């Protein structure tokens, strides 16, 4: 976890509070571990939603076309040597979904 912290004030149901604190206590975690647990949970949820949005952006694509696109991206990445994709050509599929910025 970063040393540059921001304090949140959140409200949850009593049932959720008891469930989370019981879960943490059963695993030997202390009061301070609640913040780490919440941060990890939020990161996983943002990742999950981002992946779901990305997948839905390609849902209407034919499987062979998607495999070709993945192969082209892999080849460009490997061929660049810098670990950066080269600029996509105009025939590539353009998703209307945007990934959230961090």
The first five atom37 places (N, CA, C, CB, O) and aatype in JSON, in Angstrom:
{
  "aatype": [20, 20, 20, 20, 20, 20, 20, 20, 20, 20, 20, 20, 20, 20, 20, 20, 20, 20, 20, 20, 20, 20, 20, 20, 20, 20, 20, 20, 20, 20, 20, 20, 20, 20, 20, 20, 20, 20, 20, 20, 20, 20, 20, 20, 20, 20, 20, 20, 20, 20, 20, 20, 20, 20, 20, 20, 20, 20, 20, 20, 20, 20, 20, 20, 20, 20, 20, 20, 20, 20, 20, 20, 20, 20, 20, 20, 20, 20, 20, 20, 20, 20, 20, 20, 20, 20, 20, 20, 20, 20, 20, 20, 20, 20, 20, 20, 20, 20, 20, 20, 20, 20],
  "atom_mask": [
    [1, 1, 1, 1, 1],
    [1, 1, 1, 1, 1],
    [1, 1, 1, 1, 1],
    [1, 1, 1, 1, 1],
    [1, 1, 1, 1, 1],
    [1, 1, 1, 1, 1],
    [1, 1, 1, 1, 1],
    [1, 1, 1, 1, 1],
    [1, 1, 1, 1, 1],
    [1, 1, 1, 1, 1],
    [1, 1, 1, 1, 1],
    [1, 1, 1, 1, 1],
    [1, 1, 1, 1, 1],
    [1, 1, 1, 1, 1],
    [1, 1, 1, 1, 1],
    [1, 1, 1, 1, 1],
    [1, 1, 1, 1, 1],
    [1, 1, 1, 1, 1],
    [1, 1, 1, 1, 1],
    [1, 1, 1, 1, 1],
    [1, 1, 1, 1, 1],
    [1, 1, 1, 1, 1],
    [1, 1, 1, 1, 1],
    [1, 1, 1, 1, 1],
    [1, 1, 1, 1, 1],
    [1, 1, 1, 1, 1],
    [1, 1, 1, 1, 1],
    [1, 1, 1, 1, 1],
    [1, 1, 1, 1, 1],
    [1, 1, 1, 1, 1],
    [1, 1, 1, 1, 1],
    [1, 1, 1, 1, 1],
    [1, 1, 1, 1, 1],
    [1, 1, 1, 1, 1],
    [1, 1, 1, 1, 1],
    [1, 1, 1, 1, 1],
    [1, 1, 1, 1, 1],
    [1, 1, 1, 1, 1],
    [1, 1, 1, 1, 1],
    [1, 1, 1, 1, 1],
    [1, 1, 1, 1, 1],
    [1, 1, 1, 1, 1],
    [1, 1, 1, 1, 1],
    [1, 1, 1, 1, 1],
    [1, 1, 1, 1, 1],
    [1, 1, 1, 1, 1],
    [1, 1, 1, 1, 1],
    [1, 1, 1, 1, 1],
    [1, 1, 1, 1, 1],
    [1, 1, 1, 1, 1],
    [1, 1, 1, 1, 1],
    [1, 1, 1, 1, 1],
    [1, 1, 1, 1, 1],
    [1, 1, 1, 1, 1],
    [1, 1, 1, 1, 1],
    [1, 1, 1, 1, 1],
    [1, 1, 1, 1, 1],
    [1, 1, 1, 1, 1],
    [1, 1, 1, 1, 1],
    [1, 1, 1, 1, 1],
    [1, 1, 1, 1, 1],
    [1, 1, 1, 1, 1],
    [1, 1, 1, 1, 1],
    [1, 1, 1, 1, 1],
    [1, 1, 1, 1, 1],
    [1, 1, 1, 1, 1],
    [1, 1, 1, 1, 1],
    [1, 1, 1, 1, 1],
    [1, 1, 1, 1, 1],
    [1, 1, 1, 1, 1],
    [1, 1, 1, 1, 1],
    [1, 1, 1, 1, 1],
    [1, 1, 1, 1, 1],
    [1, 1, 1, 1, 1],
    [1, 1, 1, 1, 1],
    [1, 1, 1, 1, 1],
    [1, 1, 1, 1, 1],
    [1, 1, 1, 1, 1],
    [1, 1, 1, 1, 1],
    [1, 1, 1, 1, 1],
    [1, 1, 1, 1, 1],
    [1, 1, 1, 1, 1],
    [1, 1, 1, 1, 1],
    [1, 1, 1, 1, 1],
    [1, 1, 1, 1, 1],
    [1, 1, 1, 1, 1],
    [1, 1, 1, 1, 1],
    [1, 1, 1, 1, 1],
    [1, 1, 1, 1, 1],
    [1, 1, 1, 1, 1],
    [1, 1, 1, 1, 1],
    [1, 1, 1, 1, 1],
    [1, 1, 1, 1, 1],
    [1, 1, 1, 1, 1],
    [1, 1, 1, 1, 1],
    [1, 1, 1, 1, 1],
    [1, 1, 1, 1, 1],
    [1, 1, 1, 1, 1],
    [1, 1, 1, 1, 1],
    [1, 1, 1, 1, 1],
    [1, 1, 1, 1, 1],
    [1, 1, 1, 1, 1]
  ],
  "atom_positions": [
    [[0.84, -1.18, 0.0], [0.0, 0.0, 0.0], [0.89, 1.24, 0.0], [-0.96, 0.0, 1.22], [1.96, 1.25, 0.6]],
    [[0.44, 2.25, -0.66], [1.2, 3.48, -0.79], [1.34, 4.2, 0.54], [0.55, 4.39, -1.82], [0.49, 4.05, 1.42]],
    [[2.41, 4.97, 0.69], [2.57, 5.78, 1.89], [1.79, 7.08, 1.78], [4.04, 6.07, 2.15], [1.55, 7.74, 2.79]],
    [[1.41, 7.47, 0.58], [0.6, 8.66, 0.36], [-0.87, 8.26, 0.49], [0.89, 9.3, -1.05], [-1.48, 7.78, -0.47]],
    [[-1.43, 8.46, 1.67], [-2.76, 7.94, 1.98], [-3.8, 9.05, 1.98], [-2.75, 7.23, 3.34], [-3.5, 10.21, 2.25]],
    [[-5.04, 8.66, 1.68], [-6.2, 9.53, 1.76], [-7.19, 8.89, 2.71], [-6.84, 9.78, 0.35], [-7.43, 7.68, 2.64]],
    [[-7.76, 9.68, 3.59], [-8.73, 9.15, 4.55], [-10.12, 9.19, 3.93], [-8.7, 9.96, 5.88], [-10.52, 10.21, 3.37]],
    [[-10.84, 8.08, 4.02], [-12.22, 7.97, 3.56], [-13.14, 7.87, 4.77], [-12.4, 6.75, 2.62], [-12.76, 7.35, 5.82]],
    [[-14.33, 8.36, 4.59], [-15.39, 8.09, 5.55], [-16.46, 7.34, 4.78], [-15.95, 9.42, 6.22], [-17.06, 7.88, 3.84]],
    [[-16.71, 6.12, 5.18], [-17.69, 5.29, 4.48], [-18.72, 4.78, 5.47], [-17.0, 4.11, 3.74], [-18.45, 4.66, 6.67]],
    [[-19.88, 4.47, 4.94], [-20.95, 3.88, 5.76], [-21.35, 2.56, 5.16], [-22.18, 4.84, 5.87], [-21.59, 2.45, 3.95]],
    [[-21.41, 1.55, 6.0], [-21.86, 0.22, 5.57], [-22.89, -0.27, 6.57], [-20.66, -0.78, 5.46], [-22.98, 0.25, 7.69]],
    [[-23.65, -1.26, 6.17], [-24.65, -1.82, 7.08], [-23.95, -2.5, 8.25], [-25.57, -2.81, 6.35], [-22.79, -2.9, 8.15]],
    [[-24.64, -2.62, 9.32], [-24.09, -3.3, 10.5], [-23.73, -4.74, 10.15], [-25.1, -3.27, 11.69], [-22.71, -5.27, 10.6]],
    [[-24.58, -5.38, 9.35], [-24.32, -6.76, 8.94], [-23.0, -6.87, 8.18], [-25.48, -7.29, 8.07], [-22.21, -7.79, 8.43]],
    [[-22.75, -5.95, 7.26], [-21.49, -5.96, 6.5], [-20.31, -5.72, 7.43], [-21.51, -4.89, 5.4], [-19.28, -6.39, 7.3]],
    [[-20.44, -4.78, 8.36], [-19.37, -4.49, 9.31], [-19.01, -5.74, 10.11], [-19.78, -3.35, 10.26], [-17.83, -6.08, 10.25]],
    [[-20.01, -6.41, 10.64], [-19.77, -7.63, 11.44], [-19.15, -8.72, 10.58], [-21.09, -8.13, 12.08], [-18.22, -9.4, 11.01]],
    [[-19.66, -8.89, 9.37], [-19.14, -9.93, 8.48], [-17.66, -9.71, 8.16], [-19.96, -9.98, 7.17], [-16.86, -10.63, 8.25]],
    [[-17.31, -8.48, 7.78], [-15.92, -8.18, 7.41], [-15.0, -8.29, 8.61], [-15.81, -6.78, 6.79], [-13.93, -8.89, 8.52]],
    [[-15.41, -7.72, 9.73], [-14.55, -7.78, 10.91], [-14.37, -9.21, 11.42], [-15.13, -6.91, 12.03], [-13.29, -9.59, 11.88]],
    [[-15.43, -10.01, 11.32], [-15.33, -11.43, 11.7], [-14.38, -12.17, 10.76], [-16.72, -12.1, 11.7], [-13.55, -12.96, 11.2]],
    [[-14.52, -11.91, 9.48], [-13.65, -12.52, 8.48], [-12.19, -12.2, 8.77], [-14.03, -12.03, 7.07], [-11.34, -13.09, 8.78]],
    [[-11.91, -10.92, 9.03], [-10.53, -10.51, 9.31], [-10.03, -11.12, 10.62], [-10.44, -8.98, 9.37], [-8.89, -11.58, 10.69]],
    [[-10.86, -11.14, 11.64], [-10.46, -11.68, 12.94], [-10.16, -13.17, 12.85], [-11.54, -11.44, 13.99], [-9.22, -13.66, 13.49]],
    [[-10.94, -13.91, 12.07], [-10.72, -15.35, 11.91], [-9.38, -15.64, 11.26], [-11.85, -15.96, 11.09], [-8.85, -16.75, 11.39]],
    [[-8.85, -14.69, 10.57], [-7.57, -14.86, 9.88], [-6.42, -14.17, 10.61], [-7.67, -14.33, 8.46], [-5.33, -14.01, 10.06]],
    [[-6.69, -13.77, 11.85], [-5.64, -13.17, 12.68], [-5.31, -11.74, 12.32], [-4.4, -13.99, 12.59], [-4.27, -11.22, 12.74]],
    [[-6.16, -11.1, 11.55], [-5.89, -9.72, 11.16], [-6.35, -8.76, 12.24], [-6.57, -9.39, 9.82], [-7.27, -9.06, 13.0]],
    [[-5.71, -7.62, 12.29], [-6.0, -6.62, 13.32], [-6.8, -5.46, 12.73], [-4.69, -6.1, 13.95], [-7.13, -5.45, 11.54]],
    [[-7.11, -4.49, 13.58], [-7.93, -3.35, 13.19], [-7.36, -2.61, 11.98], [-8.07, -2.39, 14.36], [-8.11, -2.26, 11.07]],
    [[-6.08, -2.38, 11.95], [-5.44, -1.66, 10.85], [-5.52, -2.39, 9.53], [-4.02, -1.4, 11.17], [-5.37, -1.78, 8.47]],
    [[-5.76, -3.7, 9.57], [-5.84, -4.48, 8.34], [-7.13, -4.22, 7.57], [-5.73, -5.95, 8.66], [-7.23, -4.59, 6.4]],
    [[-8.11, -3.59, 8.2], [-9.36, -3.27, 7.52], [-9.1, -2.35, 6.33], [-10.36, -2.62, 8.49], [-9.67, -2.55, 5.26]],
    [[-8.26, -1.35, 6.5], [-7.94, -0.43, 5.4], [-7.29, -1.17, 4.24], [-7.01, 0.69, 5.88], [-7.65, -0.94, 3.08]],
    [[-6.35, -2.05, 4.52], [-5.69, -2.82, 3.46], [-6.69, -3.73, 2.76], [-4.53, -3.66, 4.04], [-6.65, -3.88, 1.54]],
    [[-7.59, -4.34, 3.54], [-8.61, -5.22, 2.96], [-9.53, -4.43, 2.03], [-9.43, -5.89, 4.09], [-9.85, -4.89, 0.93]],
    [[-9.96, -3.26, 2.46], [-10.84, -2.43, 1.62], [-10.12, -1.99, 0.36], [-11.32, -1.19, 2.41], [-10.7, -2.05, -0.73]],
    [[-8.88, -1.55, 0.48], [-8.14, -1.1, -0.71], [-7.97, -2.25, -1.71], [-6.76, -0.55, -0.31], [-8.17, -2.06, -2.91]],
    [[-7.62, -3.42, -1.21], [-7.47, -4.57, -2.11], [-8.81, -4.93, -2.76], [-6.92, -5.79, -1.33], [-8.86, -5.24, -3.95]],
    [[-9.88, -4.89, -1.99], [-11.21, -5.2, -2.52], [-11.63, -4.21, -3.6], [-12.25, -5.19, -1.39], [-12.17, -4.61, -4.63]],
    [[-11.37, -2.93, -3.37], [-11.73, -1.91, -4.36], [-10.91, -2.1, -5.63], [-11.5, -0.49, -3.78], [-11.45, -2.01, -6.73]],
    [[-9.62, -2.36, -5.5], [-8.78, -2.58, -6.69], [-9.29, -3.77, -7.51], [-7.31, -2.82, -6.28], [-9.38, -3.69, -8.74]],
    [[-9.63, -4.88, -6.82], [-10.15, -6.05, -7.53], [-11.47, -5.74, -8.22], [-10.33, -7.22, -6.57], [-11.69, -6.18, -9.35]],
    [[-12.34, -4.98, -7.57], [-13.64, -4.66, -8.16], [-13.47, -3.75, -9.38], [-14.56, -3.98, -7.13], [-14.14, -3.96, -10.39]],
    [[-12.61, -2.76, -9.3], [-12.34, -1.89, -10.45], [-11.77, -2.71, -11.6], [-11.38, -0.74, -10.07], [-12.17, -2.53, -12.75]],
    [[-10.83, -3.6, -11.29], [-10.25, -4.46, -12.32], [-11.32, -5.34, -12.96], [-9.14, -5.34, -11.72], [-11.37, -5.46, -14.19]],
    [[-12.18, -5.95, -12.15], [-13.25, -6.81, -12.63], [-14.2, -6.06, -13.56], [-14.03, -7.4, -11.45], [-14.55, -6.55, -14.63]],
    [[-14.61, -4.86, -13.16], [-15.53, -4.06, -13.99], [-14.85, -3.61, -15.28], [-16.04, -2.84, -13.2], [-15.47, -3.59, -16.34]],
    [[-13.58, -3.24, -15.2], [-12.84, -2.83, -16.39], [-12.73, -3.97, -17.38], [-11.44, -2.32, -16.0], [-12.92, -3.78, -18.58]],
    [[-12.44, -5.17, -16.88], [-12.35, -6.34, -17.75], [-13.71, -6.67, -18.38], [-11.83, -7.55, -16.97], [-13.78, -7.01, -19.56]],
    [[-14.79, -6.57, -17.6], [-16.13, -6.83, -18.13], [-16.48, -5.84, -19.24], [-17.19, -6.76, -17.0], [-17.06, -6.23, -20.25]],
    [[-16.14, -4.58, -19.05], [-16.4, -3.57, -20.08], [-15.56, -3.84, -21.33], [-16.1, -2.16, -19.54], [-16.06, -3.7, -22.45]],
    [[-14.31, -4.22, -21.13], [-13.45, -4.51, -22.28], [-13.99, -5.71, -23.06], [-12.0, -4.77, -21.82], [-14.04, -5.69, -24.29]],
    [[-14.38, -6.75, -22.34], [-14.93, -7.94, -23.0], [-16.2, -7.61, -23.78], [-15.24, -9.03, -21.96], [-16.38, -8.09, -24.89]],
    [[-17.06, -6.79, -23.19], [-18.31, -6.46, -23.88], [-18.05, -5.63, -25.14], [-19.25, -5.69, -22.94], [-18.84, -5.67, -26.08]],
    [[-16.96, -4.89, -25.17], [-16.6, -4.1, -26.35], [-16.21, -4.97, -27.53], [-15.47, -3.18, -26.02], [-16.24, -4.5, -28.67]],
    [[-15.85, -6.21, -27.28], [-15.46, -7.13, -28.35], [-16.49, -8.24, -28.55], [-14.1, -7.73, -28.04], [-16.25, -9.17, -29.32]],
    [[-17.62, -8.16, -27.88], [-18.63, -9.22, -27.91], [-19.19, -9.46, -29.3], [-19.76, -8.89, -26.97], [-19.54, -10.59, -29.64]],
    [[-19.28, -8.41, -30.12], [-19.87, -8.56, -31.46], [-18.84, -8.93, -32.53], [-20.56, -7.27, -31.85], [-19.17, -9.01, -33.71]],
    [[-17.61, -9.15, -32.11], [-16.56, -9.5, -33.06], [-16.53, -10.99, -33.32], [-15.2, -9.02, -32.55], [-16.71, -11.78, -32.39]],
    [[-16.31, -11.38, -34.54], [-16.16, -12.79, -34.89], [-14.92, -13.36, -34.18], [-16.06, -12.99, -36.44], [-13.9, -12.67, -34.09]],
    [[-14.98, -14.6, -33.69], [-13.84, -15.18, -32.97], [-12.54, -15.18, -33.79], [-14.16, -16.6, -32.57], [-11.48, -14.89, -33.25]],
    [[-12.62, -15.48, -35.09], [-11.4, -15.49, -35.91], [-10.81, -14.09, -36.03], [-11.7, -16.06, -37.3], [-9.59, -13.93, -35.99]],
    [[-11.67, -13.07, -36.18], [-11.19, -11.69, -36.28], [-10.55, -11.26, -34.97], [-12.34, -10.73, -36.65], [-9.53, -10.56, -34.97]],
    [[-11.13, -11.67, -33.85], [-10.56, -11.34, -32.55], [-9.21, -12.02, -32.36], [-11.52, -11.75, -31.44], [-8.26, -11.4, -31.86]],
    [[-9.11, -13.28, -32.74], [-7.82, -13.99, -32.65], [-6.76, -13.31, -33.51], [-7.98, -15.48, -33.08], [-5.61, -13.17, -33.09]],
    [[-7.14, -12.87, -34.71], [-6.21, -12.15, -35.59], [-5.74, -10.86, -34.92], [-6.88, -11.84, -36.95], [-4.55, -10.54, -34.94]],
    [[-6.66, -10.12, -34.34], [-6.32, -8.86, -33.67], [-5.38, -9.09, -32.5], [-7.6, -8.16, -33.19], [-4.42, -8.34, -32.31]],
    [[-5.64, -10.12, -31.72], [-4.77, -10.46, -30.59], [-3.38, -10.86, -31.1], [-5.39, -11.61, -29.75], [-2.37, -10.44, -30.53]],
    [[-3.34, -11.66, -32.15], [-2.06, -12.07, -32.72], [-1.25, -10.9, -33.24], [-2.29, -13.07, -33.83], [-0.04, -10.83, -33.03]],
    [[-1.92, -9.97, -33.92], [-1.23, -8.77, -34.43], [-0.67, -7.94, -33.28], [-2.19, -7.92, -35.28], [0.47, -7.47, -33.35]],
    [[-1.45, -7.76, -32.23], [-1.0, -6.98, -31.08], [0.18, -7.65, -30.41], [-2.14, -6.78, -30.07], [1.15, -6.99, -30.04]],
    [[0.11, -8.98, -30.25], [1.21, -9.73, -29.65], [2.48, -9.59, -30.48], [0.83, -11.22, -29.5], [3.56, -9.36, -29.94]],
    [[2.34, -9.73, -31.8], [3.5, -9.62, -32.68], [4.11, -8.22, -32.66], [3.11, -9.99, -34.11], [5.33, -8.07, -32.65]],
    [[3.27, -7.2, -32.65], [3.77, -5.82, -32.59], [4.48, -5.57, -31.27], [2.62, -4.81, -32.76], [5.54, -4.93, -31.23]],
    [[3.92, -6.07, -30.19], [4.52, -5.89, -28.87], [5.89, -6.57, -28.83], [3.6, -6.46, -27.76], [6.86, -5.97, -28.37]],
    [[5.96, -7.8, -29.3], [7.22, -8.57, -29.26], [8.26, -7.96, -30.2], [6.96, -10.04, -29.64], [9.45, -7.96, -29.9]],
    [[7.81, -7.44, -31.34], [8.73, -6.89, -32.33], [9.26, -5.52, -32.0], [8.08, -6.84, -33.64], [10.26, -5.09, -32.58]],
    [[8.62, -4.82, -31.08], [9.01, -3.46, -30.76], [10.27, -3.42, -29.91], [7.88, -2.74, -30.06], [11.07, -2.49, -30.04]],
    [[10.47, -4.38, -29.04], [11.65, -4.41, -28.2], [11.58, -3.47, -27.01], [12.85, -4.08, -29.01], [12.31, -3.66, -26.04]],
    [[10.73, -2.49, -27.05], [10.58, -1.53, -25.96], [9.4, -1.9, -25.06], [10.4, -0.12, -26.51], [9.19, -1.27, -24.03]],
    [[8.63, -2.91, -25.45], [7.47, -3.29, -24.66], [6.28, -2.36, -24.87], [7.83, -3.31, -23.21], [5.38, -2.3, -24.03]],
    [[6.28, -1.64, -26.0], [5.17, -0.73, -26.28], [4.56, -1.1, -27.62], [5.64, 0.75, -26.28], [5.27, -1.44, -28.57]],
    [[3.24, -1.04, -27.7], [2.56, -1.31, -28.96], [2.77, -0.16, -29.92], [1.06, -1.56, -28.75], [2.75, 1.0, -29.53]],
    [[2.99, -0.5, -31.18], [3.02, 0.53, -32.2], [1.61, 1.01, -32.47], [3.67, 0.02, -33.5], [0.65, 0.33, -32.13]],
    [[1.49, 2.16, -33.05], [0.19, 2.76, -33.34], [-0.65, 1.82, -34.19], [0.36, 4.11, -34.04], [-0.18, 1.3, -35.2]],
    [[-1.91, 1.61, -33.78], [-2.82, 0.72, -34.49], [-3.21, 1.32, -35.82], [-4.08, 0.43, -33.65], [-3.39, 2.53, -35.94]],
    [[-3.34, 0.46, -36.84], [-3.77, 0.95, -38.14], [-5.27, 1.19, -38.13], [-3.38, -0.04, -39.26], [-5.97, 0.74, -37.22]],
    [[-5.78, 1.88, -39.14], [-7.17, 2.31, -39.16], [-8.17, 1.18, -39.29], [-7.37, 3.28, -40.27], [-9.34, 1.38, -38.98]],
    [[-7.75, -0.02, -39.73], [-8.71, -1.11, -39.89], [-9.0, -1.86, -38.59], [-8.21, -2.08, -40.91], [-9.83, -2.77, -38.57]],
    [[-8.34, -1.49, -37.51], [-8.54, -2.15, -36.24], [-9.91, -1.82, -35.65], [-7.44, -1.75, -35.26], [-10.49, -0.77, -35.92]],
    [[-10.42, -2.74, -34.85], [-11.69, -2.56, -34.16], [-11.54, -1.47, -33.12], [-12.17, -3.89, -33.5], [-10.56, -1.48, -32.36]],
    [[-12.45, -0.54, -33.06], [-12.42, 0.54, -32.09], [-13.56, 0.35, -31.1], [-12.51, 1.92, -32.8], [-14.73, 0.42, -31.49]],
    [[-13.26, 0.12, -29.85], [-14.29, -0.07, -28.82], [-14.8, 1.28, -28.36], [-13.73, -0.87, -27.62], [-14.05, 2.25, -28.28]],
    [[-16.1, 1.33, -28.06], [-16.69, 2.56, -27.54], [-16.49, 2.69, -26.04], [-18.17, 2.62, -27.88], [-16.81, 3.72, -25.45]],
    [[-15.95, 1.64, -25.4], [-15.77, 1.67, -23.95], [-14.41, 2.24, -23.6], [-15.92, 0.26, -23.35], [-13.42, 1.98, -24.27]],
    [[-14.39, 3.01, -22.54], [-13.15, 3.6, -22.06], [-12.77, 2.94, -20.74], [-13.3, 5.13, -21.89], [-13.64, 2.65, -19.92]],
    [[-11.49, 2.69, -20.53], [-11.03, 2.16, -19.27], [-10.88, 3.32, -18.28], [-9.68, 1.38, -19.44], [-10.47, 4.41, -18.67]],
    [[-11.21, 3.09, -17.02], [-11.07, 4.19, -16.04], [-9.61, 4.52, -15.83], [-11.74, 3.82, -14.69], [-8.75, 3.64, -15.85]],
    [[-9.34, 5.78, -15.62], [-7.97, 6.24, -15.37], [-7.65, 6.1, -13.88], [-7.78, 7.71, -15.83], [-8.53, 6.28, -13.04]],
    [[-6.41, 5.78, -13.57], [-5.98, 5.66, -12.18], [-4.98, 6.74, -11.88], [-5.38, 4.27, -11.89], [-4.48, 6.83, -10.76]]
  ]
}
